[in-house]
XYZ file of C-alpha atoms in Angstrom:
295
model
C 0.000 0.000 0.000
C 1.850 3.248 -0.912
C 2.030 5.575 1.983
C 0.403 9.361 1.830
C 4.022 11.166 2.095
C 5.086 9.135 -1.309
C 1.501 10.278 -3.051
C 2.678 13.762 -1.810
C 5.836 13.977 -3.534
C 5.236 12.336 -6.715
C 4.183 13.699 -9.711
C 0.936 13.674 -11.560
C 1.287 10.239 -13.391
C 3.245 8.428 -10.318
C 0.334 9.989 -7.794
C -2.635 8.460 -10.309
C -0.945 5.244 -10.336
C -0.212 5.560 -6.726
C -4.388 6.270 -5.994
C -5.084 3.677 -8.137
C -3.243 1.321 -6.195
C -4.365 2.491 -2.760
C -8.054 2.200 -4.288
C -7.395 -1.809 -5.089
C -5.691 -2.447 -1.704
C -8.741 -0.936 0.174
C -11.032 -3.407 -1.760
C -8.870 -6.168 -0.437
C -8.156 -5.752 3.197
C -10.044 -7.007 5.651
C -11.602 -5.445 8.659
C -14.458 -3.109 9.770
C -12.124 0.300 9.494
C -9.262 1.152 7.800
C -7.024 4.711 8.975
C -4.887 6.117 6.428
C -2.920 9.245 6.351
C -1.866 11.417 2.785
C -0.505 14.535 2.674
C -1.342 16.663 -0.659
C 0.002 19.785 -2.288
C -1.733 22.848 -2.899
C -4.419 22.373 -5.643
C -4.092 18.656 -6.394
C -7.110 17.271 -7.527
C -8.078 13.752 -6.914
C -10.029 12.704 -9.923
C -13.176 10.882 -9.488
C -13.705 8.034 -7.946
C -15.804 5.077 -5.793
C -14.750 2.581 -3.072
C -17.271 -0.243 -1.383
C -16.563 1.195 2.008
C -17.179 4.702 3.284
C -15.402 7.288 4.241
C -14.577 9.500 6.899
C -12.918 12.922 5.031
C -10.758 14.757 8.173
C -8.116 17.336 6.972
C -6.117 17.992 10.016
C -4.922 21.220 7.874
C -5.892 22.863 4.779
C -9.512 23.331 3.661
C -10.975 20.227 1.300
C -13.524 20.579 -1.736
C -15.427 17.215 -2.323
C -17.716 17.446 -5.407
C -20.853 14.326 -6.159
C -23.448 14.493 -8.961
C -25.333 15.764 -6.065
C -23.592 18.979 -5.213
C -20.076 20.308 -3.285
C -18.874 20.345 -0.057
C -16.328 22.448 2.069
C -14.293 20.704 4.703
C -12.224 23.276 7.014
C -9.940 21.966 9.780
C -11.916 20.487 12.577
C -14.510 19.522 10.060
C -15.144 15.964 8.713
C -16.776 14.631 5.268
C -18.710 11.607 5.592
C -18.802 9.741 2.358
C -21.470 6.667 2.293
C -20.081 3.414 0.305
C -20.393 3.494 -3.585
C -20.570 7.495 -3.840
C -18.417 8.542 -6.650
C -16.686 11.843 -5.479
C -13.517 13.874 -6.567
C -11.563 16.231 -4.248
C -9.654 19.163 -4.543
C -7.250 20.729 -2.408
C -7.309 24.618 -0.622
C -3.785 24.541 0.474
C -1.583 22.152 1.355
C -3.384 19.695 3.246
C -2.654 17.131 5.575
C -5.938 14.254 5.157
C -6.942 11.376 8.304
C -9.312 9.189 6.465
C -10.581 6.298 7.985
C -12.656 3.783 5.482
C -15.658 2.009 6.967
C -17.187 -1.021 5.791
C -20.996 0.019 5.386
C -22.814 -2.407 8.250
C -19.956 -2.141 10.698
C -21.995 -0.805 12.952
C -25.859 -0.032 13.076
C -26.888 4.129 12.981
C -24.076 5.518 10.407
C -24.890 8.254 8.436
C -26.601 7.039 4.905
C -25.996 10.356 3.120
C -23.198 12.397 2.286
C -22.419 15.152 5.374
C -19.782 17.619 6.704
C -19.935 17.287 10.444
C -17.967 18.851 13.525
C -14.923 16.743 14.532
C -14.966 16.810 18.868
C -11.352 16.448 20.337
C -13.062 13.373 21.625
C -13.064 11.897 17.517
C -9.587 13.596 16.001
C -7.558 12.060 18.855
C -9.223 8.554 17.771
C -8.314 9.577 14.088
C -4.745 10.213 15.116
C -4.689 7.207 16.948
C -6.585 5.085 14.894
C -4.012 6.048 11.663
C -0.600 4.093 14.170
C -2.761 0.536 14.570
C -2.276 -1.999 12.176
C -3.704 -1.892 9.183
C -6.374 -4.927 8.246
C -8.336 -7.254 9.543
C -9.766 -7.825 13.326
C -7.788 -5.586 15.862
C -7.712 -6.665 19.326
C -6.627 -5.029 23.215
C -6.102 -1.072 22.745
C -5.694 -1.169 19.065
C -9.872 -3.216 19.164
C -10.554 -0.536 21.780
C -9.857 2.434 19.693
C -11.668 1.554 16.688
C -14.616 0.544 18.133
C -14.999 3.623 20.132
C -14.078 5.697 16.508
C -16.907 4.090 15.097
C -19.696 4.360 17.937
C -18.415 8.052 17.658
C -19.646 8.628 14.138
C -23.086 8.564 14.320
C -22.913 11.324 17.271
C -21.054 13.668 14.920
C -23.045 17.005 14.870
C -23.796 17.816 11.197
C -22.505 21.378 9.750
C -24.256 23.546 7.222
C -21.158 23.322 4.458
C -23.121 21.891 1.663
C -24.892 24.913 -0.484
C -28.019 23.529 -2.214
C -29.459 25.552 -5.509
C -32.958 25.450 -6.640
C -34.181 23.836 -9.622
C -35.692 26.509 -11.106
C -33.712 28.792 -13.840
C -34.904 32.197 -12.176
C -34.528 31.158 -8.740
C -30.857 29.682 -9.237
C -30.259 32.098 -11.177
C -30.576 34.398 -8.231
C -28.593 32.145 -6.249
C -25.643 32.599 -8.250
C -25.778 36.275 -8.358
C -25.786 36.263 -5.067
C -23.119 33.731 -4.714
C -20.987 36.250 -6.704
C -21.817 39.229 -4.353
C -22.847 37.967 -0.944
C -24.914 40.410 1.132
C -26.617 40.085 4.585
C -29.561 42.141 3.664
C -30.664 40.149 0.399
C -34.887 40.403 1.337
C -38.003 37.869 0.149
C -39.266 40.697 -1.097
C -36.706 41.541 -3.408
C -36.337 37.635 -4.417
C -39.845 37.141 -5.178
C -40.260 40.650 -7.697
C -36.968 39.539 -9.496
C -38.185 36.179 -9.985
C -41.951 37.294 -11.262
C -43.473 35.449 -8.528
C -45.294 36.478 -5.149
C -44.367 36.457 -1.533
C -45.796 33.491 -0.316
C -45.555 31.941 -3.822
C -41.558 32.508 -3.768
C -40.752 31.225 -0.092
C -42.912 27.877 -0.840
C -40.983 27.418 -3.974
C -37.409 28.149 -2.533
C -37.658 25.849 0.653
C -39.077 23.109 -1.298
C -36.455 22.891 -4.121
C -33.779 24.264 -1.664
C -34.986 22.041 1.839
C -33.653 25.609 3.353
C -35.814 29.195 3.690
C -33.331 32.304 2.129
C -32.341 33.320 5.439
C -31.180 29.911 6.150
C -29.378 29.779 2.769
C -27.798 33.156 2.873
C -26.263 32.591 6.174
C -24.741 29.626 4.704
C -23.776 31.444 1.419
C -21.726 34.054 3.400
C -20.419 31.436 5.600
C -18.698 29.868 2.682
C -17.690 33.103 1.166
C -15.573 33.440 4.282
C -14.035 30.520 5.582
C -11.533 30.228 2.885
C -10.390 34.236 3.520
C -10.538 33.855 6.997
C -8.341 30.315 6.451
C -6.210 32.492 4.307
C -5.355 35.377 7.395
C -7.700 38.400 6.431
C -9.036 39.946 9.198
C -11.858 39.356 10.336
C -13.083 43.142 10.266
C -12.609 43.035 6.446
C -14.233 39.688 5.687
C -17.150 40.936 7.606
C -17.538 44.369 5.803
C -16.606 42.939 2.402
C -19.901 40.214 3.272
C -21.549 43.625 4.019
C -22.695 42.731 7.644
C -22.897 46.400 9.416
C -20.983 45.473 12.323
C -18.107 42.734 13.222
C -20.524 41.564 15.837
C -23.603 41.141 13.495
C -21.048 38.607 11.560
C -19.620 36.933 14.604
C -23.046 35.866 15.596
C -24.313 34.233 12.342
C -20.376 32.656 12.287
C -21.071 31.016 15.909
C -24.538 30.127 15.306
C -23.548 28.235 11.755
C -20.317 26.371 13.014
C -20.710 26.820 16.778
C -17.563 28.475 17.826
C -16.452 31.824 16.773
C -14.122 33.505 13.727
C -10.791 33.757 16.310
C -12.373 29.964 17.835
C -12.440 28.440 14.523
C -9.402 29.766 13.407
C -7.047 29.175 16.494
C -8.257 25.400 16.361
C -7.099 25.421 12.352
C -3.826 25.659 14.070
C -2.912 29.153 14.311
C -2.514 29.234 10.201
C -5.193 31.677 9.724
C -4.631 34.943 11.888
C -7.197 37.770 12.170
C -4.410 40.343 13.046
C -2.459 40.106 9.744
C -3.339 40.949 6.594
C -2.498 38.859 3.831
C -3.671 38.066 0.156
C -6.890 36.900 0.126
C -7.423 33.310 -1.473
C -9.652 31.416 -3.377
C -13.286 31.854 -2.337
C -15.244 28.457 -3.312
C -18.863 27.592 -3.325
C -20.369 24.655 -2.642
C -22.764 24.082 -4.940
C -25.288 21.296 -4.523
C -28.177 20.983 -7.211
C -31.667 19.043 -6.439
């Protein structure tokens, strides 16, 4: 099984060759979980792909796309992507990133997820990861090693599920809206305002959005400005500029729809991404990704 350090430093036809022969090993081994550890450059792209078990996504640093006929996701630090068995998915990187991915045969346990997910990793889960990624890799573990993985998977199921997955209405005029608003995120975007661009009423409008969307605007703009920032906040702006730029009036306005979204604030999410991202120093912002997920 070639390790994640030689998939980091080998170029683009070695590191396809190299997936493609971590992909057949993980079809072979034996065992309820598998931990495995890659590091990736800035910007690699990991075409896309399937394997018969799930997966848990953790980047310990560095900010993850994941893309699915179904939509995109945005894994931060301290985040997880939970990828059911059989899902084809590609990934691409934000940074150089540093991946914990543990690979779970699909009845391992009863009450894992059944649909694809970002969720909140608890100190409780990333020191299993860590742990989890030393054990021996394959087949039935037993003593500590039995311990540790059974505890990592009774902990998956009681992962708290994060709004990092962007979903776009079926309708032409409504997604159209999305995406101009996706290009220019604002705070103060009304129903109002949504329903007379779209040629439709009030009532008619907010029906229409939350049943093609499973989210009402206010709900879905939160989440749209949450995903305009957490790359530029990952990047080092500061968090006064992020917030204006958004157009939120005040830092505080923006601090409170941060903690509400992810549950921990824009200094608290960055400080536990490892100090990378710091709200005193201005730097360059970065790329600003979407997640897009159609219905």
């Amino acid at each position: 099984m070639p390790h994640g350090r030689e998939i980091s430093h080998a170029g683009n036809v070695e590191r396809r060759r190299l997936h493609e022969s971590r992909w057949e090993w993980l079809e072979q081994v034996a065992g309820p979980a598998v931990a495995l550890p890659t590091e990736y450059p800035d910007g690699y792209h990991v075409p896309q792909h399937r394997h018969s078990r799930s997966q848990l996504l953790h980047a310990l640093v560095g900010v993850v796309l994941v893309t699915t006929r179904h939509g995109r996701w945005m894994v931060p630090p301290d985040h997880a992507m939970w990828i059911p068995a059989g899902t084809e998915h590609a990934v691409e990187m934000l940074g150089d990133v540093s991946m914990r991915s543990v690979y779970v045969m699909p009845q391992a346990i009863d009450g894992l997820p059944d649909s694809l997910r970002v969720v909140g990793v608890t100190d409780l889960m990333h020191s299993l990861i860590v742990e989890s990624e030393k054990l021996p890799q394959g087949g039935e573990l037993e003593g500590r090693g039995g311990l540790i993985m059974s505890l990592l998977l009774h902990e998956i199921p009681n992962l708290p599920e994060r709004p990092l997955g962007l979903p776009f209405p079926s309708d032409p005029k409504l997604a159209a809206l999305c995406r101009r608003f996706v290009a220019a995120p604002s705070p103060h975007a009304t129903i109002d305002e949504w329903a007379d661009a779209a040629g439709m009423s009030r009532r008619s409008f907010t029906r229409a959005f939350h049943r093609q969307t499973g989210l009402s605007l206010s709900t879905w703009r939160q989440q749209a400005c949450l995903f305009a920032a957490l790359p530029r906040l990952a990047d080092g702006e500061p968090i006064t500029r992020v917030a204006l730029d958004l157009g939120y009036d005040s830092v505080p306005a923006f601090i409170t729809m941060f903690k509400r979204m992810l549950g921990t604030s824009p200094r608290g999410y960055m400080r536990r991404a490892g100090g990378s991202a710091r709200a005193d120093v201005p730097m360059l912002q970065g790329p600003s990704p979407i997640g897009l997920k159609s219905r």
